[in-house]
Tab-separated table of C-alpha atoms in Angstrom:
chain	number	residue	atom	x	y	z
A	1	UNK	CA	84.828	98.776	59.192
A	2	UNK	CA	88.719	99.554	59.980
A	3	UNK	CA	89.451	95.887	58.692
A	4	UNK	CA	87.297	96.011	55.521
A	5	UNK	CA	88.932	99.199	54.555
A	6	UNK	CA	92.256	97.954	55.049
A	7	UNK	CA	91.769	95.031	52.947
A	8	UNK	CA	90.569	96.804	50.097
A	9	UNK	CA	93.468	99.348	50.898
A	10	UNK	CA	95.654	96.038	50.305
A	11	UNK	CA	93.981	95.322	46.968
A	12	UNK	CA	94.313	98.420	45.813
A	13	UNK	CA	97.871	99.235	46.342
A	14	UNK	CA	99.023	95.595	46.928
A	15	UNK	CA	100.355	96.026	50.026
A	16	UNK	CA	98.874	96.483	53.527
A	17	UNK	CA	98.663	100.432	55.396
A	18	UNK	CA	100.510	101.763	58.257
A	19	UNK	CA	97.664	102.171	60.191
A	20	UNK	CA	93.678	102.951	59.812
A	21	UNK	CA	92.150	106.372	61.268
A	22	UNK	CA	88.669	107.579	62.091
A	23	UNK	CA	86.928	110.897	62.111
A	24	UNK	CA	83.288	112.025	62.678
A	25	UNK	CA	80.928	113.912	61.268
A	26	UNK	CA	78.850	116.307	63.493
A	27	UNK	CA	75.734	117.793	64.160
A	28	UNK	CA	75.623	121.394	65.413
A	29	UNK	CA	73.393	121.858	68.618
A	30	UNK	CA	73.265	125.076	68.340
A	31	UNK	CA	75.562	127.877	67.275
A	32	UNK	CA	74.809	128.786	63.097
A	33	UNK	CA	76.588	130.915	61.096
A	34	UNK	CA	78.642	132.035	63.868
A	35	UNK	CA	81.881	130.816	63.509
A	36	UNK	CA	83.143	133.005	60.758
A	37	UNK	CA	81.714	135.558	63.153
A	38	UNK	CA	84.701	134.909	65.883
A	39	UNK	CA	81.646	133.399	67.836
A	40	UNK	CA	80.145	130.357	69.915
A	41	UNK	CA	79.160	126.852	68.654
A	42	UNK	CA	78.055	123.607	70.117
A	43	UNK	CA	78.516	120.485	68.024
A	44	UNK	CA	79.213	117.294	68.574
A	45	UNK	CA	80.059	114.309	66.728
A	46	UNK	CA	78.219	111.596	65.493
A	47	UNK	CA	78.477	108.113	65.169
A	48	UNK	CA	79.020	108.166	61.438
A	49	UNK	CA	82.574	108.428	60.381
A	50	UNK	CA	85.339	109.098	57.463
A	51	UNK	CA	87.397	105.876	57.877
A	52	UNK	CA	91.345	106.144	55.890
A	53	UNK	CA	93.878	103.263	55.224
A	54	UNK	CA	96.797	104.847	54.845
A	55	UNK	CA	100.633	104.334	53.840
A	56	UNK	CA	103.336	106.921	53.792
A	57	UNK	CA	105.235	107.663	50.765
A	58	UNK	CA	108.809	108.928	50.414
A	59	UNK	CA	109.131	110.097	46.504
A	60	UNK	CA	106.456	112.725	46.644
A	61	UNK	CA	103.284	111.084	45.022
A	62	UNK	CA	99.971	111.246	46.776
A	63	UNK	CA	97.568	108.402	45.468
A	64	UNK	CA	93.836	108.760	46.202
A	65	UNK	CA	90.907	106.277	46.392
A	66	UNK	CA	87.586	106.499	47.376
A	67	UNK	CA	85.476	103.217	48.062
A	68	UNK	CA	82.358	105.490	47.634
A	69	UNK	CA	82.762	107.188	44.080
A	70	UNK	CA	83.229	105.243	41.141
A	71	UNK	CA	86.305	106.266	40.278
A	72	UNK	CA	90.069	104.155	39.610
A	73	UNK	CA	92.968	105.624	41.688
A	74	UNK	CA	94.027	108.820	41.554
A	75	UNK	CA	97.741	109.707	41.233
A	76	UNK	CA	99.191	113.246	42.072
A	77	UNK	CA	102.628	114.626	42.692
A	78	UNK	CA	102.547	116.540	46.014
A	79	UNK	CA	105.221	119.348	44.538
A	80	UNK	CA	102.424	120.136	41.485
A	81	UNK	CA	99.741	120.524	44.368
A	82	UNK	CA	97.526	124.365	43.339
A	83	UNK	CA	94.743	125.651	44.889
A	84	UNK	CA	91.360	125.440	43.231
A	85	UNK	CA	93.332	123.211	40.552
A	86	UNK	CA	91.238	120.164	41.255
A	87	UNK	CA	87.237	120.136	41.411
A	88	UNK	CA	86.655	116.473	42.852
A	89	UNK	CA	85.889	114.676	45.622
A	90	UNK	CA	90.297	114.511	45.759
A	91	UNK	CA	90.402	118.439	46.244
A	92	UNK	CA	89.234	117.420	50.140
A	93	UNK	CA	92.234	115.219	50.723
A	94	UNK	CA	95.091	116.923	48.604
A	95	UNK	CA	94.277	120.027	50.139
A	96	UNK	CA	94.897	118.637	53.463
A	97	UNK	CA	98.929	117.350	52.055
A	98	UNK	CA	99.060	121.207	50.506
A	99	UNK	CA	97.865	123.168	53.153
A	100	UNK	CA	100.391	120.614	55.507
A	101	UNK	CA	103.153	121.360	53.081
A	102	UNK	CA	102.370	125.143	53.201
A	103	UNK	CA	102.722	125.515	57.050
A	104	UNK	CA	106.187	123.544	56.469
A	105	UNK	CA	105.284	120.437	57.521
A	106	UNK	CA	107.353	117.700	55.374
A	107	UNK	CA	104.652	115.170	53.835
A	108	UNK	CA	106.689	113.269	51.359
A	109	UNK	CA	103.415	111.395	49.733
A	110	UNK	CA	101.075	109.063	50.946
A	111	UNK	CA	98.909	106.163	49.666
A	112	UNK	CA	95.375	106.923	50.631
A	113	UNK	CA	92.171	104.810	50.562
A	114	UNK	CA	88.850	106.270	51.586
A	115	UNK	CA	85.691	105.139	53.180
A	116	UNK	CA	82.499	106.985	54.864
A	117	UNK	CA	79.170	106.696	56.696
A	118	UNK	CA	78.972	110.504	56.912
A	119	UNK	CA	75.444	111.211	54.564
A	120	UNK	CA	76.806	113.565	51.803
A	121	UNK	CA	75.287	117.119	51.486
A	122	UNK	CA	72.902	116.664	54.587
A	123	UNK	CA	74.684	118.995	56.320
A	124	UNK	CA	76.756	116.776	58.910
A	125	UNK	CA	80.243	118.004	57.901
A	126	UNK	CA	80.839	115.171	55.429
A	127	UNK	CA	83.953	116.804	53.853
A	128	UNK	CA	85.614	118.293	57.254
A	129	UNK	CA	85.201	114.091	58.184
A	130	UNK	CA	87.577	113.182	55.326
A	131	UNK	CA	90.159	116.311	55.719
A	132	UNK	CA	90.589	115.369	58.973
A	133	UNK	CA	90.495	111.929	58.938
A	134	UNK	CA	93.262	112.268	56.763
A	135	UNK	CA	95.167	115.102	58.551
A	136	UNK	CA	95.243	112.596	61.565
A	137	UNK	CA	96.695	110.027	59.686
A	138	UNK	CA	99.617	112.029	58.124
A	139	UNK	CA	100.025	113.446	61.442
A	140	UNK	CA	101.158	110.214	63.269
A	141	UNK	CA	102.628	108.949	59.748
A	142	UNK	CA	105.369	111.710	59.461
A	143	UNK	CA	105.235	112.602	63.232
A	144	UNK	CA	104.239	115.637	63.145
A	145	UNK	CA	103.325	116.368	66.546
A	146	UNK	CA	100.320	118.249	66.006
A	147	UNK	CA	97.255	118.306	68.835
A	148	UNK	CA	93.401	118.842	67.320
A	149	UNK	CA	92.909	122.429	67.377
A	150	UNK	CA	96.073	122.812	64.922
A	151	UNK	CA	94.566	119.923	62.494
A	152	UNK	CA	91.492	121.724	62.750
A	153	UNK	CA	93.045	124.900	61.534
A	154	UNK	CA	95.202	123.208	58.725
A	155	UNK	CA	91.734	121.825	57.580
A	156	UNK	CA	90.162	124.580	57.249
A	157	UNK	CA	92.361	126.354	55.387
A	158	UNK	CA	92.544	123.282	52.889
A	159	UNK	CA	88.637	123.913	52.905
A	160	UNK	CA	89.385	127.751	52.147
A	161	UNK	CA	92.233	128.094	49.982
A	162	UNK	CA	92.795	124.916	48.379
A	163	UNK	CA	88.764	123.852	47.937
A	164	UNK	CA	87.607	127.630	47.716
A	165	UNK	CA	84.947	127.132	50.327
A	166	UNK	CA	84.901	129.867	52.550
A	167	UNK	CA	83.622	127.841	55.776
A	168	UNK	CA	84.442	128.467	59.507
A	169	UNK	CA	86.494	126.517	61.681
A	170	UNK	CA	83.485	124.368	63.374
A	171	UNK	CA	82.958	121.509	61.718
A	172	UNK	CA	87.098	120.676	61.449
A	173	UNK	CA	87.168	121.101	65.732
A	174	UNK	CA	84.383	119.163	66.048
A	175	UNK	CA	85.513	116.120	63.964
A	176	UNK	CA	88.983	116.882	65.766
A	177	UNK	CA	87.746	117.474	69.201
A	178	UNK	CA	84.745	116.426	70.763
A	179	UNK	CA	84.175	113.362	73.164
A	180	UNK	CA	81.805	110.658	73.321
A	181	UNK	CA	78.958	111.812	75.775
A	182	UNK	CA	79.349	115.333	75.110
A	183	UNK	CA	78.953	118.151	73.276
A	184	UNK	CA	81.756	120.837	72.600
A	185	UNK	CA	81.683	124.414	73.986
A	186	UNK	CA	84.230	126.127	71.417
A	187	UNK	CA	85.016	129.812	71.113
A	188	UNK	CA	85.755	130.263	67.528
A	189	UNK	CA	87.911	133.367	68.552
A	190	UNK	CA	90.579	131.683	70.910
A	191	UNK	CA	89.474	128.075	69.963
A	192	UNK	CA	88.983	127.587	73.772
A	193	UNK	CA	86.894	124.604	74.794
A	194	UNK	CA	84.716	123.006	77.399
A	195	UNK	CA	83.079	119.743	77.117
A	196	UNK	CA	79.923	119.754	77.912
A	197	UNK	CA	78.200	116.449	79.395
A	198	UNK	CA	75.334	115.564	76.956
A	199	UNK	CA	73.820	112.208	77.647
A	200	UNK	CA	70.326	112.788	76.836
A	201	UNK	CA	69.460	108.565	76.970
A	202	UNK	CA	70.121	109.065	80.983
A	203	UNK	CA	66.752	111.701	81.010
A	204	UNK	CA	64.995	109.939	78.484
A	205	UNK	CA	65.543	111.957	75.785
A	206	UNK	CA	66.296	111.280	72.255
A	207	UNK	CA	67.880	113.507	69.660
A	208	UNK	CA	66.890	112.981	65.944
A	209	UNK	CA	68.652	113.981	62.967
A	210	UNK	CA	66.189	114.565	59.856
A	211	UNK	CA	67.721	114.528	56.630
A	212	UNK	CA	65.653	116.349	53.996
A	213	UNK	CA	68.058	114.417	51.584
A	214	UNK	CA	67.947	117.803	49.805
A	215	UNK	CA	71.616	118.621	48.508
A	216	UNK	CA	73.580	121.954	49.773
A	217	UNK	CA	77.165	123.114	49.230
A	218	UNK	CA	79.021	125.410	50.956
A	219	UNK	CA	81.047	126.397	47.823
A	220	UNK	CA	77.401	127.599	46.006
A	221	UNK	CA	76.964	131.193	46.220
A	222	UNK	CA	74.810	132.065	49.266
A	223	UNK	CA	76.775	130.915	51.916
A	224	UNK	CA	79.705	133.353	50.721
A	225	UNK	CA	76.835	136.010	50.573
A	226	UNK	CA	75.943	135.661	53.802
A	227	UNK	CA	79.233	136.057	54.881
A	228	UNK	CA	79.838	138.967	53.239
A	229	UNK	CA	76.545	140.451	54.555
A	230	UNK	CA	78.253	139.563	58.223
A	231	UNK	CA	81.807	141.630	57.227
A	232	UNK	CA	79.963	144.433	55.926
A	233	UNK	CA	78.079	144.664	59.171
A	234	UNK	CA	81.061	144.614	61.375
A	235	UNK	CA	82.662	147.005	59.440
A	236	UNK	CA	79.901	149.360	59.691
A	237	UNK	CA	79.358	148.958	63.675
A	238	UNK	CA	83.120	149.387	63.499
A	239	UNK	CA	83.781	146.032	65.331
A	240	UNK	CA	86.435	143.047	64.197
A	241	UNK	CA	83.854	141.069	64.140
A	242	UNK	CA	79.584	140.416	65.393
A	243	UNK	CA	80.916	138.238	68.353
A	244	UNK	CA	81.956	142.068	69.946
A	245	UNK	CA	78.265	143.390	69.720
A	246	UNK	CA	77.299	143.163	73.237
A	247	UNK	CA	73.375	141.240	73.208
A	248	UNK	CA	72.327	143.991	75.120
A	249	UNK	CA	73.410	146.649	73.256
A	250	UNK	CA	72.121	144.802	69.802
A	251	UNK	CA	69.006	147.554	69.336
A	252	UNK	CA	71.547	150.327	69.514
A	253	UNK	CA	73.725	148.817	66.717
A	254	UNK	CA	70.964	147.981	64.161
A	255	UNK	CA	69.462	151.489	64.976
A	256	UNK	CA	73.151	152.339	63.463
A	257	UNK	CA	72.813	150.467	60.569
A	258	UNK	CA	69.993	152.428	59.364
A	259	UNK	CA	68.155	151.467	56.223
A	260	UNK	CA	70.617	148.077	55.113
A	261	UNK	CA	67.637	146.058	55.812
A	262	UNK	CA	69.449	142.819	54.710
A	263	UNK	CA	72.701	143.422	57.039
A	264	UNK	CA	70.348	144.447	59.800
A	265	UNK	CA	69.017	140.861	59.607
A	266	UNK	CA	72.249	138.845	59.348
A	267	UNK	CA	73.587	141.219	62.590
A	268	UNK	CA	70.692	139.897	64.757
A	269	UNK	CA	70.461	136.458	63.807
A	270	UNK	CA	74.191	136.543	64.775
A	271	UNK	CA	74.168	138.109	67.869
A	272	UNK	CA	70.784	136.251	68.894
A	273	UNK	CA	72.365	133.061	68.325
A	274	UNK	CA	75.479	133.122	69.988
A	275	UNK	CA	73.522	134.533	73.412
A	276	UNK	CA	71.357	131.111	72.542
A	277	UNK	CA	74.680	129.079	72.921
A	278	UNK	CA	75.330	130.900	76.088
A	279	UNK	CA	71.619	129.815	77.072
A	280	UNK	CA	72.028	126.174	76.198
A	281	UNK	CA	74.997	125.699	78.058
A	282	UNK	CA	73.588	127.049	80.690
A	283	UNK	CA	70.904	124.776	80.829
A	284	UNK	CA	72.579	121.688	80.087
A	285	UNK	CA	75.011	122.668	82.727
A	286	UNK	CA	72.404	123.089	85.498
A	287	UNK	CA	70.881	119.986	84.602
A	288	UNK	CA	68.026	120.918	82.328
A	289	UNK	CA	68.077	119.439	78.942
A	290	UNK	CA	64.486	119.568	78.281
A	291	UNK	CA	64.565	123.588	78.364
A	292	UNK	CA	67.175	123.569	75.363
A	293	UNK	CA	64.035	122.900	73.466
A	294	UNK	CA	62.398	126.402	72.967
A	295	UNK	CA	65.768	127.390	72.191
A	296	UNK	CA	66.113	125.401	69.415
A	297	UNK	CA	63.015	126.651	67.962
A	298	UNK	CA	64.421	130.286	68.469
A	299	UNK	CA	67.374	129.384	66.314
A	300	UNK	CA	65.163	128.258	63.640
A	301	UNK	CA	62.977	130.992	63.698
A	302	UNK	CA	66.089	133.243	63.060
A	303	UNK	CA	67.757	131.303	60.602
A	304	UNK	CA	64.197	130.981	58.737
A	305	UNK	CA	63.441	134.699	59.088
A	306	UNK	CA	66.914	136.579	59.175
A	307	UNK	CA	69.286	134.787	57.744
A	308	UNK	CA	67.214	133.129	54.733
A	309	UNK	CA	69.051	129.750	54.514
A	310	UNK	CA	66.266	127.231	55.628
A	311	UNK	CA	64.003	125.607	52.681
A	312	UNK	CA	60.446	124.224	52.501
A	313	UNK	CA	61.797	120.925	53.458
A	314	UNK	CA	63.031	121.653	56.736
A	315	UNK	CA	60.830	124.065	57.803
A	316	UNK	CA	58.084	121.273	57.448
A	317	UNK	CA	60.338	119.061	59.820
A	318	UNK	CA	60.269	121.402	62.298
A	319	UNK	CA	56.967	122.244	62.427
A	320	UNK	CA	55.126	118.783	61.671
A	321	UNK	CA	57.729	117.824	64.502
A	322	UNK	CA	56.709	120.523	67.181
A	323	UNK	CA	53.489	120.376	66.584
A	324	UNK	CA	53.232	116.055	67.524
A	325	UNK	CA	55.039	116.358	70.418
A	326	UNK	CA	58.952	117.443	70.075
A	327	UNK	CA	60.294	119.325	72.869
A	328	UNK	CA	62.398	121.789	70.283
A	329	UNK	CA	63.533	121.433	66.481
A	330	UNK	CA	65.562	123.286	64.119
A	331	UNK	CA	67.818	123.040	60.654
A	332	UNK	CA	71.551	122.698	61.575
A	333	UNK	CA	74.376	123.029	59.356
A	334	UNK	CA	74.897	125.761	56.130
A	335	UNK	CA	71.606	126.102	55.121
A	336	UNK	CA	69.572	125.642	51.797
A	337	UNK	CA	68.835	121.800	52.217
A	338	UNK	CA	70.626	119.378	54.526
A	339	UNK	CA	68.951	118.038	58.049
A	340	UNK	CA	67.135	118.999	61.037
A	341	UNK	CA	67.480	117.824	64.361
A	342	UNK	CA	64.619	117.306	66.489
A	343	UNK	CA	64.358	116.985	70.564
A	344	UNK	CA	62.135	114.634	71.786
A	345	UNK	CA	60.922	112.445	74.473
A	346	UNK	CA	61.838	108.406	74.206
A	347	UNK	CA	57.920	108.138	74.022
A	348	UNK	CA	57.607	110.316	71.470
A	349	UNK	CA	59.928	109.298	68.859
A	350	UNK	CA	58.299	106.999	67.275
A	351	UNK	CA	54.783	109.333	66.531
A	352	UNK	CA	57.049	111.974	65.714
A	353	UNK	CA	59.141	110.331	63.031
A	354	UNK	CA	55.648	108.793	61.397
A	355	UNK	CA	54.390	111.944	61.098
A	356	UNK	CA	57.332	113.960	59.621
A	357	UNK	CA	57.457	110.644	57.132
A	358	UNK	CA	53.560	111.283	56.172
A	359	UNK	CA	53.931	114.666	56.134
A	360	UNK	CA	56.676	114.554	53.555
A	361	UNK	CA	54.956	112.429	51.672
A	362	UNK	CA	51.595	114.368	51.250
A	363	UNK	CA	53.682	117.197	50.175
A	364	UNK	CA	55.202	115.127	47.856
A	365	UNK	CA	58.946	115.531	48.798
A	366	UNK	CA	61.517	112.961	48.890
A	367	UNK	CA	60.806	110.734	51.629
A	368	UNK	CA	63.456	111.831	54.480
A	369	UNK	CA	66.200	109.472	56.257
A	370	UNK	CA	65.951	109.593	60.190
A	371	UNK	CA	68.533	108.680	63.029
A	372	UNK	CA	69.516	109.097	66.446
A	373	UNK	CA	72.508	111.616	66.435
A	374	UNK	CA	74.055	110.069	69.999
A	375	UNK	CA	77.143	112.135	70.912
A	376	UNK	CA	80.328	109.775	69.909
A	377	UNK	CA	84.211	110.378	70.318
A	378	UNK	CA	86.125	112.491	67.774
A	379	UNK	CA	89.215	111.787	65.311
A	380	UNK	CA	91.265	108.505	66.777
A	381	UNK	CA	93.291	105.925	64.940
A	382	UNK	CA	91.604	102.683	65.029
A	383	UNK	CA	94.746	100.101	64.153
């Protein structure tokens, strides 16, 4: 793919790039809604990547292409750069040069051409892919000197400020971050990391991604909702944030919150879930993949229930997959549409995906796309 998109990068621009980067979307094991709660989160990256030609510029115009929307070249002027000036696909990348630019980081312009494998709006981190694809790029190209973890910060607050999506950090570490035949540990507080070894093919086990192909986006209203809901609740247990309510002490603080039935719910789905990383790790760690699975199905269950992001579509996923044979299932990423990923035995794959596929279509949904999500290496320059 690197040398297709550089010779389109050439035909566009008439001239060849300085080099061609990578950078992964991800699918989150397990760990929802808990970033922007200074918690734990597993992800790790797929296969599927945000691929960027890219040339550096000296005279302070940023040109944009995408080879996936039908759209001519975009030219901007990095100085004229606004937040929330721009509501395109381009806001992803320019936000990257502003928020750069704002941290005092000189990118002079650039010359950028785009291409992805990431599925858009199924909940794999499509847009953290292409910030920090082209983050990386700008980083080597002007020498910045910056390691992951600071890309993965920059990217988010292009995400936040510049986009006006109020995400977390996960999905910009993971892109940044993880490591084939792994999945990453990361403490949203400190940004502290462990790789976790997560080859599932050596114990037989498969991991599918299910995309509902129904559309989210994270800059709709109920994601920033929920969030809210989550401040609120800290403020009233009087804590920074929900990562500092002990799990054991969780029926004393939603005793405290008294009759706010709907922050009551958000508080237990968040502590719940980040003692469920703690759990999976465990597991994994002592060499038990297949017990991750009734964890999974926790997560759903409180994602379903409590936090009120899941949809028809992928609660029929993970059910129709549970109930022919699927060690564990749940919906991963933001919520309100997006993917599922189920567990399952090599054996089992097959029936499974048949049956989510007639299932869907006796309910008369959009017929879903289905992959292996095999843990792959994180941002990297390819040439």
């Amino acid at each position: 793919m690197s040398e297709t998109v550089a010779a389109q990068f050439e035909q566009l621009y008439g001239a060849a790039p300085h080099g061609v980067w990578a950078a992964p979307g991800r699918v989150n094991l397990i760990g929802e809604h808990t970033d922007y709660n200074d918690g734990f989160v597993m992800p790790f990256a797929l296969p599927h990547t945000a691929v960027a030609a890219v040339a550096r510029r000296d005279d302070g115009v940023l040109r944009l292409h995408s080879a996936d929307v039908d759209t001519p070249v975009v030219e901007l002027t990095v100085d004229a750069l606004a937040p929330e000036s721009d509501k395109n696909w381009t806001a992803y990348p320019a936000g990257v040069v502003w928020a750069l630019r704002e941290a005092g980081h000189p990118v002079t312009g650039a010359d950028i051409h785009l291409s992805s494998t990431v599925p858009s709006g199924a909940g794999l981190s499509s847009s953290a892919a292409l910030e920090v694809v082209v983050a990386l790029a700008l980083n080597d190209l002007f020498s910045l000197g910056l390691r992951g973890w600071q890309l993965a910060r920059l990217c988010q607050r292009a995400e936040n400020v510049y986009v006006g999506a109020p995400v977390g950090i996960m999905d910009q570490t993971a892109s940044a971050c993880c490591e084939a035949g792994h999945a990453l540990f990361l403490d949203t507080r400190d940004l502290s990391q462990r790789q976790i070894p997560f080859d599932l093919a050596a114990e037989g086990l498969r991991l599918l991604v299910v995309d509902t192909q129904v559309k989210h986006s994270h800059s709709e209203g109920e994601y920033g909702k929920r969030r809210a809901g989550c401040e609120k609740g800290a403020a009233l247990l009087g804590v920074d944030a929900l990562r500092d309510i002990p799990y054991a002490e969780l029926d004393a603080a939603l005793a405290r919150l008294g009759d706010e039935e709907e922050v009551r719910r958000l508080v237990r789905h968040v502590v719940t879930e980040d003692e469920r990383v703690e759990r999976v790790v465990s597991l994994l760690e002592s060499g038990d993949p297949r017990a991750i699975g009734p964890v999974l199905v926790e997560g759903h269950a409180s994602l379903r229930d409590d936090f009120r992001i899941s949809c028809p579509e992928l609660d029929l996923v993970v059910d129709t997959a549970l109930a022919a044979g699927a060690l564990g299932a749940r919906m991963t990423g933001g919520g309100f549409g997006g993917s599922a990923i189920v567990l399952a035995e090599t054996a089992d794959v097959e029936g499974i995906t048949k049956a989510v596929e007639e299932a869907f279509a006796a309910a008369r949904f959009t017929a879903p796309r289905t992959f292996e999500a095999v843990p792959s290496a994180g941002a990297r320059r390819l040439r």
